[in-house]
mmCIF file of C-alpha atoms in Angstrom:
data_model
loop_
_atom_site.group_PDB
_atom_site.id
_atom_site.type_symbol
_atom_site.label_atom_id
_atom_site.label_comp_id
_atom_site.label_asym_id
_atom_site.label_seq_id
_atom_site.Cartn_x
_atom_site.Cartn_y
_atom_site.Cartn_z
ATOM 1 C CA MET A 252 132.756 140.959 161.110
ATOM 2 C CA SER A 253 129.623 138.849 160.642
ATOM 3 C CA VAL A 254 129.384 135.458 162.331
ATOM 4 C CA ILE A 255 126.867 134.237 159.747
ATOM 5 C CA ASN A 256 129.648 132.809 157.589
ATOM 6 C CA SER A 257 131.760 131.894 160.619
ATOM 7 C CA GLY A 258 133.051 128.612 159.188
ATOM 8 C CA GLN A 259 134.281 130.262 156.010
ATOM 9 C CA ILE A 260 135.725 133.206 157.942
ATOM 10 C CA GLU A 261 137.748 130.833 160.121
ATOM 11 C CA PHE A 262 138.915 128.825 157.111
ATOM 12 C CA TRP A 263 140.066 131.776 154.988
ATOM 13 C CA ASN A 264 141.907 133.351 157.929
ATOM 14 C CA SER A 265 143.813 130.136 158.669
ATOM 15 C CA GLU A 266 147.044 128.862 157.155
ATOM 16 C CA TYR A 267 145.033 128.183 153.993
ATOM 17 C CA GLY A 268 144.280 131.886 153.544
ATOM 18 C CA LEU A 269 147.919 132.713 154.228
ATOM 19 C CA ALA A 270 148.979 130.299 151.480
ATOM 20 C CA TRP A 271 146.641 131.906 148.944
ATOM 21 C CA ALA A 272 148.028 135.315 149.914
ATOM 22 C CA ARG A 273 151.615 134.144 149.455
ATOM 23 C CA TYR A 274 150.807 132.796 145.993
ATOM 24 C CA ALA A 275 148.837 135.842 144.820
ATOM 25 C CA ASP A 276 150.749 136.248 141.572
ATOM 26 C CA THR A 277 150.381 132.553 140.736
ATOM 27 C CA VAL A 278 146.637 132.720 141.358
ATOM 28 C CA ASP A 279 146.252 135.727 139.068
ATOM 29 C CA VAL A 280 148.054 133.931 136.241
ATOM 30 C CA MET A 281 145.888 130.859 136.779
ATOM 31 C CA PHE A 282 142.662 132.807 136.554
ATOM 32 C CA ALA A 283 143.612 135.704 134.250
ATOM 33 C CA GLU A 284 141.236 134.557 131.502
ATOM 34 C CA LEU A 285 138.454 134.339 134.057
ATOM 35 C CA SER A 286 138.971 137.900 135.290
ATOM 36 C CA ASP A 287 138.840 139.178 131.717
ATOM 37 C CA ALA A 288 135.661 137.200 131.066
ATOM 38 C CA VAL A 289 133.911 138.584 134.151
ATOM 39 C CA LEU A 290 134.844 142.199 133.459
ATOM 40 C CA GLY A 291 133.968 141.796 129.794
ATOM 41 C CA ALA A 292 130.563 140.331 130.621
ATOM 42 C CA THR A 293 129.561 143.517 132.460
ATOM 43 C CA VAL A 294 131.146 145.789 129.844
ATOM 44 C CA THR A 295 132.997 147.468 132.691
ATOM 45 C CA GLY A 296 134.390 150.794 131.456
ATOM 46 C CA ALA A 297 135.382 154.374 132.192
ATOM 47 C CA GLY A 298 133.453 155.986 135.021
ATOM 48 C CA ASP A 299 131.874 152.832 136.408
ATOM 49 C CA ARG A 300 131.639 152.330 140.155
ATOM 50 C CA VAL A 301 132.499 148.686 140.777
ATOM 51 C CA LEU A 302 131.967 146.383 143.753
ATOM 52 C CA ASP A 303 134.126 143.240 143.760
ATOM 53 C CA LEU A 304 132.745 140.492 146.018
ATOM 54 C CA GLY A 305 135.145 137.948 147.501
ATOM 55 C CA CYS A 306 138.058 139.814 145.958
ATOM 56 C CA GLY A 307 140.810 137.627 147.419
ATOM 57 C CA ASN A 308 144.236 139.068 146.672
ATOM 58 C CA GLY A 309 142.710 141.824 144.561
ATOM 59 C CA GLY A 310 143.697 140.696 141.077
ATOM 60 C CA THR A 311 140.331 141.363 139.447
ATOM 61 C CA ALA A 312 139.801 144.585 141.406
ATOM 62 C CA LEU A 313 143.113 145.997 140.194
ATOM 63 C CA LEU A 314 142.194 145.183 136.595
ATOM 64 C CA ALA A 315 138.810 146.821 137.101
ATOM 65 C CA ALA A 316 140.446 149.946 138.533
ATOM 66 C CA ASP A 317 142.398 150.310 135.307
ATOM 67 C CA ARG A 318 139.299 149.815 133.164
ATOM 68 C CA VAL A 319 137.154 152.382 134.963
ATOM 69 C CA THR A 320 139.974 154.979 134.792
ATOM 70 C CA ALA A 321 140.382 157.856 137.218
ATOM 71 C CA ILE A 322 136.740 158.896 136.853
ATOM 72 C CA GLY A 323 135.526 155.552 138.204
ATOM 73 C CA ASN A 324 136.288 153.622 141.360
ATOM 74 C CA VAL A 325 136.451 150.101 142.763
ATOM 75 C CA THR A 326 135.454 148.825 146.190
ATOM 76 C CA ALA A 327 136.596 145.274 146.905
ATOM 77 C CA ILE A 328 135.653 143.147 149.915
ATOM 78 C CA ASP A 329 136.751 139.798 151.323
ATOM 79 C CA ILE A 330 136.558 137.909 154.617
ATOM 80 C CA SER A 331 140.226 136.857 154.517
ATOM 81 C CA GLY A 332 142.562 139.106 156.481
ATOM 82 C CA PRO A 333 145.727 137.666 154.895
ATOM 83 C CA MET A 334 144.411 138.199 151.388
ATOM 84 C CA ILE A 335 143.080 141.695 152.063
ATOM 85 C CA ASP A 336 146.491 142.602 153.479
ATOM 86 C CA ARG A 337 148.140 141.270 150.327
ATOM 87 C CA ALA A 338 145.650 143.110 148.113
ATOM 88 C CA SER A 339 146.319 146.376 149.942
ATOM 89 C CA ASP A 340 150.068 145.923 149.503
ATOM 90 C CA ARG A 341 149.598 145.314 145.788
ATOM 91 C CA LEU A 342 147.445 148.424 145.532
ATOM 92 C CA THR A 343 150.245 150.502 147.020
ATOM 93 C CA GLU A 344 152.883 148.836 144.848
ATOM 94 C CA ALA A 345 150.850 149.607 141.712
ATOM 95 C CA ASP A 346 150.218 153.221 142.817
ATOM 96 C CA ILE A 347 146.488 152.842 142.150
ATOM 97 C CA VAL A 348 144.356 155.487 143.860
ATOM 98 C CA ASN A 349 140.820 154.674 142.667
ATOM 99 C CA ALA A 350 140.351 151.406 144.586
ATOM 100 C CA ILE A 351 139.897 150.401 148.211
ATOM 101 C CA PHE A 352 139.956 147.014 149.932
ATOM 102 C CA ILE A 353 137.659 146.163 152.845
ATOM 103 C CA LEU A 354 137.969 143.300 155.314
ATOM 104 C CA GLY A 355 134.365 142.261 155.799
ATOM 105 C CA ASP A 356 131.516 139.931 154.899
ATOM 106 C CA ALA A 357 129.572 140.994 151.812
ATOM 107 C CA ALA A 358 126.521 139.172 153.200
ATOM 108 C CA THR A 359 126.174 141.717 156.020
ATOM 109 C CA TYR A 360 128.461 144.682 155.272
ATOM 110 C CA PRO A 361 126.539 148.021 155.331
ATOM 111 C CA PHE A 362 126.962 149.098 151.714
ATOM 112 C CA SER A 363 125.366 152.420 150.809
ATOM 113 C CA GLU A 364 122.349 152.182 148.526
ATOM 114 C CA ASN A 365 122.748 153.046 144.836
ATOM 115 C CA SER A 366 126.516 153.391 145.223
ATOM 116 C CA PHE A 367 127.667 151.018 142.449
ATOM 117 C CA ASP A 368 127.002 150.488 138.760
ATOM 118 C CA VAL A 369 128.555 147.033 138.545
ATOM 119 C CA ILE A 370 129.048 144.057 140.851
ATOM 120 C CA VAL A 371 131.668 141.502 139.848
ATOM 121 C CA SER A 372 133.111 138.392 141.443
ATOM 122 C CA ARG A 373 135.774 135.952 140.329
ATOM 123 C CA LEU A 374 135.016 132.776 142.272
ATOM 124 C CA GLY A 375 133.825 134.620 145.377
ATOM 125 C CA CYS A 376 130.076 133.951 145.442
ATOM 126 C CA MET A 377 129.971 130.246 146.311
ATOM 127 C CA PHE A 378 130.824 130.477 150.002
ATOM 128 C CA PHE A 379 127.786 132.175 151.569
ATOM 129 C CA ASP A 380 125.982 130.223 154.302
ATOM 130 C CA ASN A 381 122.730 131.720 153.031
ATOM 131 C CA PRO A 382 123.111 132.924 149.436
ATOM 132 C CA ASP A 383 119.489 134.082 149.222
ATOM 133 C CA SER A 384 120.065 136.425 152.147
ATOM 134 C CA ALA A 385 123.418 137.575 150.768
ATOM 135 C CA PHE A 386 122.154 138.440 147.292
ATOM 136 C CA ARG A 387 119.132 140.173 148.764
ATOM 137 C CA HIS A 388 121.423 142.138 151.091
ATOM 138 C CA PHE A 389 123.854 143.636 148.608
ATOM 139 C CA SER A 390 121.507 144.148 145.646
ATOM 140 C CA PRO A 391 120.319 147.605 146.882
ATOM 141 C CA SER A 392 123.907 148.831 146.598
ATOM 142 C CA LEU A 393 123.475 148.807 142.810
ATOM 143 C CA ASP A 394 122.140 151.944 141.169
ATOM 144 C CA THR A 395 119.231 151.888 138.730
ATOM 145 C CA GLY A 396 120.179 149.772 135.743
ATOM 146 C CA GLY A 397 122.999 148.143 137.679
ATOM 147 C CA ARG A 398 124.426 144.880 136.435
ATOM 148 C CA ALA A 399 126.393 141.984 137.832
ATOM 149 C CA ALA A 400 128.691 139.282 136.522
ATOM 150 C CA PHE A 401 130.324 136.531 138.482
ATOM 151 C CA ALA A 402 132.289 133.398 137.703
ATOM 152 C CA VAL A 403 131.520 130.159 139.543
ATOM 153 C CA TRP A 404 132.807 126.633 139.052
ATOM 154 C CA ARG A 405 130.763 124.049 137.193
ATOM 155 C CA ALA A 406 130.645 120.430 138.401
ATOM 156 C CA PRO A 407 133.767 118.787 139.888
ATOM 157 C CA ARG A 408 133.928 116.242 137.060
ATOM 158 C CA GLU A 409 134.350 119.153 134.619
ATOM 159 C CA ASN A 410 137.296 120.561 136.571
ATOM 160 C CA PRO A 411 140.277 118.208 136.350
ATOM 161 C CA TRP A 412 142.593 121.055 137.396
ATOM 162 C CA ALA A 413 141.255 120.441 140.909
ATOM 163 C CA MET A 414 140.005 116.869 140.799
ATOM 164 C CA ALA A 415 142.613 114.932 138.787
ATOM 165 C CA PRO A 416 145.281 115.234 141.518
ATOM 166 C CA VAL A 417 142.648 114.288 144.111
ATOM 167 C CA SER A 418 141.648 111.163 142.192
ATOM 168 C CA ALA A 419 145.291 110.136 141.857
ATOM 169 C CA ALA A 420 146.154 110.549 145.536
ATOM 170 C CA ARG A 421 142.967 109.685 147.409
ATOM 171 C CA ASP A 422 143.917 106.048 148.078
ATOM 172 C CA PHE A 423 146.812 107.227 150.245
ATOM 173 C CA LEU A 424 145.050 110.002 152.152
ATOM 174 C CA GLU A 425 142.207 110.557 154.598
ATOM 175 C CA MET A 426 139.997 112.794 152.485
ATOM 176 C CA PRO A 427 137.441 115.067 154.184
ATOM 177 C CA ALA A 428 133.798 114.696 153.291
ATOM 178 C CA ARG A 429 132.893 116.773 150.262
ATOM 179 C CA PRO A 430 130.405 119.576 151.038
ATOM 180 C CA GLY A 431 126.837 118.900 149.971
ATOM 181 C CA PRO A 432 125.719 120.449 146.674
ATOM 182 C CA GLU A 433 124.082 123.392 148.468
ATOM 183 C CA GLU A 434 126.605 123.814 151.286
ATOM 184 C CA PRO A 435 129.233 126.587 151.062
ATOM 185 C CA GLY A 436 132.112 125.437 148.904
ATOM 186 C CA PRO A 437 133.726 125.860 145.503
ATOM 187 C CA PHE A 438 131.072 123.874 143.627
ATOM 188 C CA SER A 439 127.945 125.091 145.416
ATOM 189 C CA PHE A 440 126.844 127.133 142.371
ATOM 190 C CA ALA A 441 127.538 124.382 139.840
ATOM 191 C CA ASP A 442 123.830 123.632 139.341
ATOM 192 C CA PRO A 443 122.326 126.272 137.024
ATOM 193 C CA ASP A 444 118.823 125.552 138.303
ATOM 194 C CA ARG A 445 119.919 126.447 141.819
ATOM 195 C CA VAL A 446 121.633 129.659 140.697
ATOM 196 C CA ASN A 447 118.605 130.738 138.696
ATOM 197 C CA ARG A 448 116.348 129.937 141.640
ATOM 198 C CA ILE A 449 118.452 132.041 144.037
ATOM 199 C CA LEU A 450 118.632 135.029 141.711
ATOM 200 C CA SER A 451 114.948 134.874 140.820
ATOM 201 C CA ALA A 452 113.899 134.590 144.473
ATOM 202 C CA THR A 453 115.976 137.638 145.383
ATOM 203 C CA GLY A 454 114.618 139.827 142.587
ATOM 204 C CA TRP A 455 117.424 139.731 140.040
ATOM 205 C CA THR A 456 116.351 139.719 136.384
ATOM 206 C CA ASP A 457 117.663 138.867 132.912
ATOM 207 C CA THR A 458 119.843 136.104 134.318
ATOM 208 C CA ASP A 459 122.149 134.359 131.872
ATOM 209 C CA MET A 460 124.652 131.555 132.467
ATOM 210 C CA THR A 461 127.300 131.037 129.807
ATOM 211 C CA PRO A 462 129.756 128.109 129.965
ATOM 212 C CA PHE A 463 133.384 129.189 130.086
ATOM 213 C CA ASP A 464 136.098 126.593 129.492
ATOM 214 C CA PHE A 465 139.781 127.347 129.822
ATOM 215 C CA ARG A 466 143.172 125.802 130.427
ATOM 216 C CA ILE A 467 144.575 126.600 133.860
ATOM 217 C CA PRO A 468 148.352 126.906 134.304
ATOM 218 C CA LEU A 469 149.323 125.620 137.744
ATOM 219 C CA GLY A 470 152.727 127.321 137.656
ATOM 220 C CA ASN A 471 155.676 127.880 135.355
ATOM 221 C CA THR A 472 157.255 124.496 136.123
ATOM 222 C CA LEU A 473 156.318 121.031 137.315
ATOM 223 C CA GLU A 474 157.730 121.970 140.719
ATOM 224 C CA ASP A 475 155.473 125.040 140.856
ATOM 225 C CA ALA A 476 152.438 122.925 140.028
ATOM 226 C CA LEU A 477 153.307 120.362 142.684
ATOM 227 C CA ASN A 478 153.752 123.121 145.271
ATOM 228 C CA PHE A 479 150.304 124.446 144.380
ATOM 229 C CA CYS A 480 148.715 121.031 144.911
ATOM 230 C CA ILE A 481 150.545 120.522 148.206
ATOM 231 C CA LYS A 482 150.003 123.971 149.706
ATOM 232 C CA MET A 483 146.823 125.427 148.192
ATOM 233 C CA GLY A 484 144.616 122.928 146.429
ATOM 234 C CA PRO A 485 142.025 120.547 147.913
ATOM 235 C CA LEU A 486 144.826 118.146 148.880
ATOM 236 C CA SER A 487 146.677 120.603 151.112
ATOM 237 C CA ALA A 488 144.911 119.635 154.349
ATOM 238 C CA PRO A 489 144.976 115.838 153.778
ATOM 239 C CA LEU A 490 148.661 115.991 152.829
ATOM 240 C CA SER A 491 149.544 118.001 155.922
ATOM 241 C CA ALA A 492 147.920 115.311 158.075
ATOM 242 C CA VAL A 493 149.884 112.359 156.707
ATOM 243 C CA SER A 494 153.550 111.383 156.752
ATOM 244 C CA GLY A 495 155.820 108.525 155.809
ATOM 245 C CA THR A 496 155.080 106.076 153.030
ATOM 246 C CA ASN A 497 151.540 107.232 152.354
ATOM 247 C CA ARG A 498 152.628 110.847 151.924
ATOM 248 C CA THR A 499 155.385 109.783 149.549
ATOM 249 C CA LYS A 500 152.978 107.650 147.519
ATOM 250 C CA ALA A 501 150.420 110.460 147.377
ATOM 251 C CA ILE A 502 152.975 112.992 146.153
ATOM 252 C CA ASP A 503 154.303 110.515 143.587
ATOM 253 C CA ALA A 504 150.752 109.969 142.309
ATOM 254 C CA ILE A 505 150.122 113.718 142.064
ATOM 255 C CA THR A 506 153.431 114.210 140.274
ATOM 256 C CA GLY A 507 152.443 111.559 137.745
ATOM 257 C CA VAL A 508 149.217 113.383 136.882
ATOM 258 C CA LEU A 509 151.032 116.693 136.563
ATOM 259 C CA GLU A 510 153.692 115.172 134.305
ATOM 260 C CA GLN A 511 150.954 113.837 132.021
ATOM 261 C CA ASN A 512 149.577 117.371 131.705
ATOM 262 C CA THR A 513 152.849 119.210 131.103
ATOM 263 C CA ASP A 514 152.828 121.052 127.772
ATOM 264 C CA ASP A 515 155.806 121.416 125.439
ATOM 265 C CA ASP A 516 156.724 124.727 127.088
ATOM 266 C CA GLY A 517 157.121 122.976 130.457
ATOM 267 C CA ILE A 518 153.992 124.500 131.985
ATOM 268 C CA VAL A 519 151.438 122.215 133.634
ATOM 269 C CA ARG A 520 147.938 123.009 132.379
ATOM 270 C CA LEU A 521 144.649 121.298 133.181
ATOM 271 C CA ASP A 522 141.099 122.035 132.129
ATOM 272 C CA GLY A 523 138.791 124.264 134.144
ATOM 273 C CA ALA A 524 135.084 124.882 133.642
ATOM 274 C CA CYS A 525 133.007 127.778 134.967
ATOM 275 C CA TRP A 526 129.724 129.530 134.496
ATOM 276 C CA ILE A 527 129.825 133.249 133.736
ATOM 277 C CA VAL A 528 126.606 134.440 135.344
ATOM 278 C CA THR A 529 125.130 137.816 134.446
ATOM 279 C CA ALA A 530 122.043 139.505 135.870
ATOM 280 C CA LYS A 531 120.428 142.898 136.359
ATOM 281 C CA ALA A 532 119.683 144.486 139.702
ATOM 282 C CA PRO A 533 116.195 144.185 141.205
#
């Protein structure tokens, strides 16, 4: 596997990647609306050959496999071994035969030219060390007239699903430095000017960025939501590094935020905000 994205490769193959693999079903429920939006933006349909970048546990790829029917196919790639293993298991469980999962780095993987009609990504495009190089690398894999759609997070302040628990607990934790606005990380494509600049510089055309706002369920119960924050969200590492009174205070603060955002059905939901980016192949 490529060493270009070595930091991200190490991160997503650590305990963090294992946690996301264990909670695959929860993640798919959280981001179900987003998967539908991405696939709808490319009008993915019967016979399409689809490449899913940063596929994670395979939720979007499995939906795409159903949409393209038996006459189409899906190739999905991710750098996380734990999540690719989980995706492969889910593929077998669902008895889907028109999709494959690849452990690899989309920034360097040797895709065949003109082998796809559609590229999609649900939150998988923000982690490249060098996004210009990455988008230039995989664009030839699209056939003539090929199209792409990917979802990326907007600014942190627009995403309380991630940031509200952080704001509540930060006084009790040693928080890591936030990545710079152009460093690999969940919000690295939040700036539309930067995204347009990258796509334009790498030859993509007809770029469009549409705001997509949705309510994100963090689990079926308050306990589920708290487990997500502790084990998978941006607080997982700081919480694992603290004990005693500060840990108790942090968890109490997080619980308070989650309680404030519990709907009448008992499900904790907070707002999320993405861009749905569409473009045509060079």
